[in-house]
CSV table of C-alpha atoms in Angstrom, one decimal:
chain,number,residue,atom,x,y,z
A,27,MET,CA,97.5,40.8,24.6
A,28,PRO,CA,96.4,39.4,28.4
A,29,VAL,CA,93.3,41.1,28.9
A,30,TYR,CA,92.7,41.9,32.3
A,31,GLU,CA,88.9,42.5,34.3
A,32,VAL,CA,89.3,45.1,36.8
A,33,GLU,CA,86.5,45.0,38.5
A,34,GLN,CA,84.4,45.1,42.3
A,35,LYS,CA,81.7,43.8,44.1
A,36,TYR,CA,79.3,45.6,46.8
A,37,PRO,CA,76.5,44.0,48.9
A,38,VAL,CA,73.1,46.2,47.4
A,39,ALA,CA,71.1,46.3,50.8
A,40,ASP,CA,68.5,48.8,48.5
A,41,VAL,CA,68.2,48.0,44.8
A,42,ALA,CA,65.9,50.7,44.3
A,43,ALA,CA,67.7,53.5,46.5
A,44,LEU,CA,70.5,52.4,43.7
A,45,GLU,CA,68.7,52.5,40.6
A,46,ALA,CA,68.2,55.9,41.2
A,47,ARG,CA,71.9,57.6,42.1
A,48,LEU,CA,72.5,55.2,38.8
A,49,ALA,CA,69.5,58.0,36.9
A,50,GLY,CA,71.3,60.2,38.8
A,51,VAL,CA,75.1,60.1,36.6
A,52,ALA,CA,72.7,58.8,33.2
A,53,ALA,CA,73.3,55.4,33.0
A,54,GLY,CA,72.2,53.3,30.0
A,55,TRP,CA,70.8,50.0,31.3
A,56,HIS,CA,70.9,48.0,28.2
A,57,GLY,CA,69.0,43.8,28.9
A,58,VAL,CA,68.7,41.6,31.4
A,59,VAL,CA,70.3,38.6,31.1
A,60,GLU,CA,69.3,35.1,33.2
A,61,GLN,CA,73.2,33.4,33.6
A,62,ALA,CA,73.4,30.1,34.6
A,63,ASP,CA,77.2,29.0,35.6
A,64,ARG,CA,78.7,25.4,36.3
A,65,TYR,CA,81.9,25.3,37.9
A,66,PHE,CA,84.7,23.1,37.8
A,67,GLY,CA,87.5,21.7,40.0
A,68,HIS,CA,91.0,21.4,38.2
A,69,PRO,CA,92.3,17.3,38.2
A,70,SER,CA,95.6,18.4,40.0
A,71,ARG,CA,95.7,22.1,41.5
A,72,ASP,CA,93.5,23.6,44.1
A,73,PHE,CA,92.0,26.1,42.5
A,74,ALA,CA,90.3,27.3,45.9
A,75,ALA,CA,94.9,27.7,47.0
A,76,THR,CA,95.8,29.1,43.2
A,77,ASP,CA,92.4,31.4,43.3
A,78,GLU,CA,91.9,30.5,39.9
A,79,ALA,CA,88.5,29.0,38.1
A,80,LEU,CA,86.9,27.2,35.5
A,81,ARG,CA,82.9,27.7,34.4
A,82,LEU,CA,80.8,26.9,31.9
A,83,ARG,CA,77.6,29.9,31.6
A,84,ARG,CA,74.6,29.2,29.6
A,85,THR,CA,72.5,32.2,28.6
A,86,ASP,CA,69.1,32.2,26.1
A,87,ASP,CA,72.1,33.7,24.0
A,88,GLY,CA,74.7,30.2,23.6
A,89,VAL,CA,77.1,28.6,26.2
A,90,TRP,CA,80.7,30.4,26.5
A,91,ILE,CA,83.3,29.0,28.8
A,92,THR,CA,85.4,30.9,31.0
A,93,TRP,CA,89.1,30.5,32.8
A,94,LYS,CA,89.7,33.4,35.3
A,95,GLY,CA,93.2,33.4,36.5
A,96,PRO,CA,94.3,34.7,39.8
A,97,ARG,CA,93.7,38.1,41.4
A,98,LEU,CA,97.1,40.9,40.8
A,99,ASP,CA,95.6,42.9,43.4
A,100,ALA,CA,93.8,43.0,46.7
A,101,SER,CA,91.8,45.7,46.1
A,102,ALA,CA,89.8,45.7,43.0
A,103,LYS,CA,89.0,42.2,41.9
A,104,THR,CA,92.1,42.0,39.1
A,105,ARG,CA,92.4,38.7,37.1
A,106,ARG,CA,93.5,37.8,33.5
A,107,GLU,CA,90.8,36.4,31.7
A,108,ILE,CA,90.0,33.9,29.0
A,109,GLU,CA,86.0,33.6,27.4
A,110,LEU,CA,84.9,31.7,24.8
A,111,PRO,CA,82.1,30.6,22.8
A,112,LEU,CA,81.1,27.5,22.5
A,113,ALA,CA,79.1,26.4,19.0
A,114,GLU,CA,75.6,24.1,19.8
A,115,ALA,CA,76.8,21.0,20.2
A,116,ALA,CA,73.1,19.2,20.1
A,117,VAL,CA,70.8,19.0,17.1
A,118,PRO,CA,68.6,21.2,17.2
A,119,ALA,CA,70.3,24.1,18.9
A,120,SER,CA,69.9,23.3,22.7
A,121,PRO,CA,72.9,25.4,25.1
A,122,PRO,CA,71.5,22.9,28.1
A,123,ALA,CA,72.5,20.0,25.7
A,124,THR,CA,75.3,21.4,24.7
A,125,LEU,CA,76.5,22.4,28.5
A,126,ASP,CA,75.7,19.1,29.0
A,127,ARG,CA,78.5,17.8,26.3
A,128,TRP,CA,81.1,20.4,27.4
A,129,THR,CA,81.2,18.3,31.1
A,130,ASP,CA,81.1,14.9,30.1
A,131,LEU,CA,84.6,16.6,27.6
A,132,LEU,CA,85.3,17.9,31.1
A,133,GLU,CA,85.0,15.5,33.1
A,134,ALA,CA,86.7,13.1,30.8
A,135,LEU,CA,89.7,14.7,31.5
A,136,GLY,CA,89.6,15.0,35.1
A,137,PHE,CA,87.8,17.7,35.7
A,138,ARG,CA,85.1,18.1,38.4
A,139,ARG,CA,81.8,19.9,38.9
A,140,VAL,CA,82.2,22.1,42.0
A,141,ARG,CA,78.6,23.7,42.2
A,142,GLU,CA,76.1,25.9,39.9
A,143,VAL,CA,75.6,29.9,40.2
A,144,ALA,CA,72.7,31.1,38.5
A,145,LYS,CA,71.5,34.6,38.7
A,146,ARG,CA,69.7,37.4,37.0
A,147,ARG,CA,71.9,40.0,36.2
A,148,ARG,CA,70.8,43.9,34.4
A,149,LEU,CA,72.8,46.1,32.9
A,150,ALA,CA,73.8,49.1,32.2
A,151,THR,CA,77.0,51.6,31.0
A,152,VAL,CA,77.8,54.3,33.5
A,153,ALA,CA,79.9,57.4,31.2
A,154,TRP,CA,82.8,58.6,34.6
A,155,ASP,CA,85.7,59.8,33.9
A,156,GLY,CA,86.3,59.8,30.7
A,157,VAL,CA,85.2,55.9,30.1
A,158,LEU,CA,82.9,53.4,29.5
A,159,ILE,CA,81.9,51.5,33.0
A,160,GLU,CA,80.1,48.6,33.0
A,161,VAL,CA,77.5,47.7,35.9
A,162,ALA,CA,75.8,45.1,36.0
A,163,ILE,CA,72.9,44.7,39.2
A,164,ASP,CA,72.9,41.0,40.0
A,165,HIS,CA,70.5,39.4,42.2
A,166,VAL,CA,71.9,35.5,43.2
A,167,ALA,CA,70.6,32.9,43.6
A,168,GLY,CA,70.4,31.8,47.2
A,169,LEU,CA,72.8,35.3,47.7
A,170,GLY,CA,70.1,38.9,47.7
A,171,ASP,CA,71.7,41.8,45.5
A,172,PHE,CA,74.9,43.6,44.6
A,173,VAL,CA,76.6,45.5,42.3
A,174,GLU,CA,79.8,44.1,40.4
A,175,PHE,CA,81.5,47.7,37.9
A,176,GLU,CA,83.8,46.2,35.1
A,177,LEU,CA,86.0,47.8,33.2
A,178,GLN,CA,89.0,45.9,30.7
A,179,ALA,CA,92.1,46.8,30.9
A,180,ASP,CA,95.6,46.0,29.6
A,181,ALA,CA,98.7,45.4,31.4
A,182,ALA,CA,99.8,49.2,31.7
A,183,GLY,CA,96.1,50.2,32.4
A,184,ILE,CA,95.2,48.6,35.9
A,185,ALA,CA,95.6,51.4,38.4
A,186,LEU,CA,93.4,53.5,36.3
A,187,ALA,CA,91.1,51.0,36.0
A,188,ALA,CA,90.4,50.2,39.4
A,189,THR,CA,90.9,54.0,40.2
A,190,ARG,CA,88.3,54.8,37.8
A,191,VAL,CA,85.8,52.1,39.2
A,192,GLU,CA,86.2,52.8,43.0
A,193,SER,CA,85.6,56.5,42.0
A,194,LEU,CA,82.4,55.5,40.2
A,195,ALA,CA,81.7,52.7,43.4
A,196,ARG,CA,82.1,55.8,46.1
A,197,HIS,CA,79.6,58.0,44.0
A,198,LEU,CA,77.0,55.7,43.4
A,199,GLY,CA,77.0,55.1,48.4
A,200,CYS,CA,79.4,51.9,47.5
A,201,THR,CA,81.6,51.4,50.1
A,202,CYS,CA,81.7,48.0,51.4
A,203,PRO,CA,83.3,46.0,48.6
A,204,GLU,CA,82.7,41.9,49.0
A,205,PRO,CA,86.5,40.8,47.6
A,206,ARG,CA,84.6,36.6,47.1
A,207,SER,CA,83.3,35.9,44.1
A,208,TYR,CA,80.2,34.4,44.3
A,209,LEU,CA,80.9,30.2,43.8
A,210,GLU,CA,83.1,31.2,47.3
A,211,MET,CA,80.5,33.0,48.9
A,212,LEU,CA,78.1,30.1,48.4
A,213,LEU,CA,80.7,27.8,49.2
A,214,THR,CA,81.0,29.1,52.4
A,215,GLN,CA,78.0,29.5,53.5
A,216,ALA,CA,77.8,25.2,52.6
B,37,MET,CA,75.1,7.1,25.5
B,38,PRO,CA,78.8,6.7,24.6
B,39,VAL,CA,80.0,6.8,21.4
B,40,TYR,CA,82.6,4.5,20.7
B,41,GLU,CA,84.9,4.9,17.3
B,42,VAL,CA,86.2,2.0,16.0
B,43,GLU,CA,88.9,2.1,13.6
B,44,GLN,CA,91.8,0.4,12.0
B,45,LYS,CA,94.6,1.9,9.8
B,46,TYR,CA,97.3,0.0,7.8
B,47,PRO,CA,100.2,1.9,5.8
B,48,VAL,CA,99.7,1.5,2.7
B,49,ALA,CA,102.7,1.3,-0.4
B,50,ASP,CA,100.7,1.9,-3.7
B,51,VAL,CA,97.6,4.2,-3.6
B,52,ALA,CA,96.5,3.7,-7.1
B,53,ALA,CA,96.1,-0.1,-6.6
B,54,LEU,CA,94.7,0.6,-3.5
B,55,GLU,CA,92.5,2.8,-4.8
B,56,ALA,CA,91.7,0.1,-7.7
B,57,ARG,CA,90.3,-1.9,-5.6
B,58,LEU,CA,88.4,0.6,-4.0
B,59,ALA,CA,86.2,1.1,-6.9
B,60,GLY,CA,85.8,-2.3,-7.3
B,61,VAL,CA,83.5,-2.2,-4.0
B,62,ALA,CA,81.8,0.7,-5.5
B,63,ALA,CA,82.5,3.5,-2.9
B,64,GLY,CA,81.3,6.6,-2.5
B,65,TRP,CA,84.2,9.2,-3.2
B,66,HIS,CA,83.2,13.3,-1.1
B,67,GLY,CA,85.8,15.6,-0.5
B,68,VAL,CA,89.4,16.2,0.3
B,69,VAL,CA,89.8,18.1,3.8
B,70,GLU,CA,93.7,18.9,5.6
B,71,GLN,CA,93.4,18.6,9.7
B,72,ALA,CA,96.1,20.1,11.0
B,73,ASP,CA,96.1,18.4,14.9
B,74,ARG,CA,97.7,20.1,17.7
B,75,TYR,CA,97.9,17.8,20.0
B,76,PHE,CA,98.2,18.8,24.5
B,77,GLY,CA,99.6,16.9,26.5
B,78,HIS,CA,98.0,16.7,30.8
B,79,PRO,CA,98.6,19.1,33.7
B,80,SER,CA,98.9,15.8,35.3
B,81,ARG,CA,98.3,12.5,33.3
B,82,ASP,CA,100.4,10.8,31.7
B,83,PHE,CA,98.5,10.8,28.3
B,84,ALA,CA,101.0,8.3,26.9
B,85,ALA,CA,100.1,5.2,30.0
B,86,THR,CA,96.6,6.6,30.0
B,87,ASP,CA,96.2,6.1,26.6
B,88,GLU,CA,94.3,9.0,25.5
B,89,ALA,CA,94.8,12.0,23.1
B,90,LEU,CA,93.1,15.6,23.8
B,91,ARG,CA,93.5,18.0,20.5
B,92,LEU,CA,92.5,20.9,18.9
B,93,ARG,CA,91.6,19.8,14.9
B,94,ARG,CA,92.4,23.2,12.3
B,95,THR,CA,90.3,22.3,8.9
B,96,ASP,CA,88.9,25.2,6.2
B,97,ASP,CA,85.9,24.3,7.5
B,98,GLY,CA,86.3,25.2,11.5
B,99,VAL,CA,88.0,24.0,14.5
B,100,TRP,CA,87.1,21.2,16.5
B,101,ILE,CA,88.5,19.9,19.9
B,102,THR,CA,88.3,15.9,20.5
B,103,TRP,CA,89.4,14.2,23.5
B,104,LYS,CA,89.4,9.9,22.7
B,105,GLY,CA,89.4,7.7,25.4
B,106,PRO,CA,92.1,4.0,25.9
B,107,ARG,CA,91.9,1.6,23.6
B,108,LEU,CA,89.9,-1.4,24.5
B,109,ASP,CA,90.8,-3.4,22.7
B,110,ALA,CA,94.2,-4.5,21.0
B,111,SER,CA,92.9,-5.4,17.9
B,112,ALA,CA,90.6,-2.6,15.9
B,113,LYS,CA,91.0,1.0,18.0
B,114,THR,CA,87.8,1.1,20.2
B,115,ARG,CA,87.5,4.1,22.3
B,116,ARG,CA,85.4,6.5,23.1
B,117,GLU,CA,85.5,9.4,21.8
B,118,ILE,CA,84.0,13.3,22.6
B,119,GLU,CA,84.7,15.7,20.1
B,120,LEU,CA,82.6,19.1,20.3
B,121,PRO,CA,83.1,21.8,17.7
B,122,LEU,CA,84.9,25.5,18.4
B,123,ALA,CA,82.8,28.6,17.9
B,124,GLU,CA,84.8,31.2,16.1
B,125,ALA,CA,87.0,33.1,19.0
B,126,ALA,CA,87.9,36.1,16.2
B,127,VAL,CA,86.2,38.7,14.4
B,128,PRO,CA,86.8,38.4,11.3
B,129,ALA,CA,86.0,34.7,11.7
B,130,SER,CA,89.7,33.0,11.9
B,131,PRO,CA,90.7,29.4,12.1
B,132,PRO,CA,93.9,29.6,13.3
B,133,ALA,CA,93.3,32.8,15.7
B,134,THR,CA,90.4,29.9,16.6
B,135,LEU,CA,92.8,28.1,17.5
B,136,ASP,CA,95.2,30.3,18.6
B,137,ARG,CA,92.6,31.4,21.8
B,138,TRP,CA,92.0,28.1,22.4
B,139,THR,CA,95.5,26.8,23.2
B,140,ASP,CA,96.3,29.6,25.1
B,141,LEU,CA,93.0,28.5,27.5
B,142,LEU,CA,94.0,25.2,27.6
B,143,GLU,CA,97.8,26.2,28.5
B,144,ALA,CA,96.5,28.6,30.7
B,145,LEU,CA,94.8,25.0,32.7
B,146,GLY,CA,98.5,23.6,32.5
B,147,PHE,CA,97.8,21.3,29.6
B,148,ARG,CA,100.8,21.8,27.3
B,149,ARG,CA,101.7,22.1,23.8
B,150,VAL,CA,103.1,18.7,22.2
B,151,ARG,CA,102.6,18.0,18.9
B,152,GLU,CA,101.3,19.0,15.2
B,153,VAL,CA,100.2,16.3,12.8
B,154,ALA,CA,99.5,17.5,9.9
B,155,LYS,CA,97.4,15.6,6.6
B,156,ARG,CA,95.8,15.5,3.7
B,157,ARG,CA,92.7,12.9,4.0
B,158,ARG,CA,90.6,11.6,1.2
B,159,LEU,CA,87.3,10.5,2.7
B,160,ALA,CA,84.9,7.4,1.0
B,161,THR,CA,82.0,5.5,2.4
B,162,VAL,CA,81.9,1.8,1.1
B,163,ALA,CA,78.7,-0.6,1.5
B,164,TRP,CA,79.9,-3.4,2.8
B,165,ASP,CA,77.7,-5.8,5.0
B,166,GLY,CA,75.3,-3.6,5.5
B,167,VAL,CA,76.8,-1.4,6.8
B,168,LEU,CA,78.7,2.2,5.5
B,169,ILE,CA,81.5,1.9,6.5
B,170,GLU,CA,84.3,5.8,5.8
B,171,VAL,CA,87.2,5.2,4.4
B,172,ALA,CA,90.3,8.0,4.4
B,173,ILE,CA,93.1,8.3,2.4
B,174,ASP,CA,96.1,9.9,4.2
B,175,HIS,CA,98.5,11.4,3.4
B,176,VAL,CA,100.4,12.0,6.2
B,177,ALA,CA,103.4,15.0,6.7
B,178,GLY,CA,106.4,13.0,8.1
B,179,LEU,CA,104.6,9.5,7.6
B,180,GLY,CA,103.5,9.0,4.2
B,181,ASP,CA,100.2,7.6,3.0
B,182,PHE,CA,97.9,5.3,5.5
B,183,VAL,CA,94.0,3.9,5.3
B,184,GLU,CA,91.9,4.3,7.7
B,185,PHE,CA,88.5,2.4,8.4
B,186,GLU,CA,86.0,3.5,10.6
B,187,LEU,CA,82.7,2.7,12.1
B,188,GLN,CA,80.8,4.1,14.8
B,189,ALA,CA,78.9,1.5,17.9
B,190,ASP,CA,77.6,1.9,21.6
B,191,ALA,CA,78.6,-0.5,23.3
B,192,ALA,CA,76.1,-3.4,22.2
B,193,GLY,CA,78.0,-2.6,19.3
B,194,ILE,CA,81.5,-2.8,19.1
B,195,ALA,CA,82.4,-6.1,18.3
B,196,LEU,CA,80.4,-7.0,15.1
B,197,ALA,CA,82.0,-3.7,14.0
B,198,ALA,CA,85.6,-4.8,14.9
B,199,THR,CA,84.3,-7.2,12.4
B,200,ARG,CA,82.8,-5.8,9.8
B,201,VAL,CA,86.0,-3.1,9.6
B,202,GLU,CA,88.6,-5.7,9.2
B,203,SER,CA,85.8,-8.1,7.3
B,204,LEU,CA,86.6,-5.0,4.5
B,205,ALA,CA,90.3,-4.3,4.5
B,206,ARG,CA,91.4,-7.4,4.4
B,207,HIS,CA,88.8,-7.3,1.1
B,208,LEU,CA,91.6,-4.4,-0.1
B,209,GLY,CA,94.3,-6.4,0.6
B,210,CYS,CA,95.0,-4.2,3.5
B,211,THR,CA,96.9,-7.3,6.2
B,212,CYS,CA,99.3,-5.7,8.5
B,213,PRO,CA,97.7,-2.7,10.8
B,214,GLU,CA,98.8,-0.7,12.2
B,215,PRO,CA,97.7,0.0,15.6
B,216,ARG,CA,99.9,3.2,17.1
B,217,SER,CA,97.8,7.2,15.9
B,218,TYR,CA,99.6,8.9,13.7
B,219,LEU,CA,101.1,11.4,17.5
B,220,GLU,CA,102.8,8.4,18.7
B,221,MET,CA,104.4,7.0,15.2
B,222,LEU,CA,105.6,10.5,14.6
B,223,LEU,CA,106.7,10.8,18.5
B,224,THR,CA,108.7,7.5,18.6
B,225,GLN,CA,110.6,8.5,15.1
B,226,ALA,CA,111.8,11.7,16.6
């Protein structure tokens, strides 16, 4: 069954104020992670035109590969996503070395390195309208602070998930969604 | 440093006779493995023309992804190879389910399933001319029995590795090398 990621992102001018509002809805904090994402272009598709993305993500815990399909929906960012864990490809285990071996493989297949996106992500969960919504406060190198809300859904549940995400965002005072990915924002800046 | 695989393959009419000759060079046997390889075509390159291959390999021990670059050399099959282990992508761990998740990812990126190659491989090592040469006796579904000799080399060592592989093959009575991959042989048959 395809899994869709319904997510919405907002710029944050005042992180402390947002944290206070999250406390007001009893957000449960569960960790901080540094994520370094290496994005790739496709050998024959223009991912900017097809609205897809392929990345290798490195954290302290390991390395993942992620494909994001085209957004299905203009308001909330709903897209099909396939994310798979990569085994350590170096001895001794080293996420940077594994990332480099995978970059070699993707480049051999004609994918091209586009850009890296580095962020510090703080994760929380909020119980809202009967479901648990994932909340991430991101500090993105070169871009600043954002908050992202996310729910996973199957095809039949996308509309309801988007309604729930928007309702929580409004309640927290987030009113001006940012439709672009961090990668797109960085490429636009350049 | 790029790693090259110098390998040569021969059809085997009489497996018992080959085993007797391997005993004569004190081959050390070290296991039997069932390998199921799923080969893919590239979204925009004709791998038959570029002489590359991309496959997912499943054994009882796990799943790997392998890219093989073009053969550099007509006599021994010398090519650049990148092989990386894949982490289990299913809970509970299931190599077939991991293979299917990776197939989904490759298909989302425009790769196409071409064909599966299944074989039972018996592995041995032979000390020859001061190095250890890997020997595999393969029973390939739909094709029959083959023996493959393999040495890894860096760029400077390719010619010497090819000479060593050919010398052992001649000593064992293997005289008519098969330049095609199992995949190519199966596709030619079809």
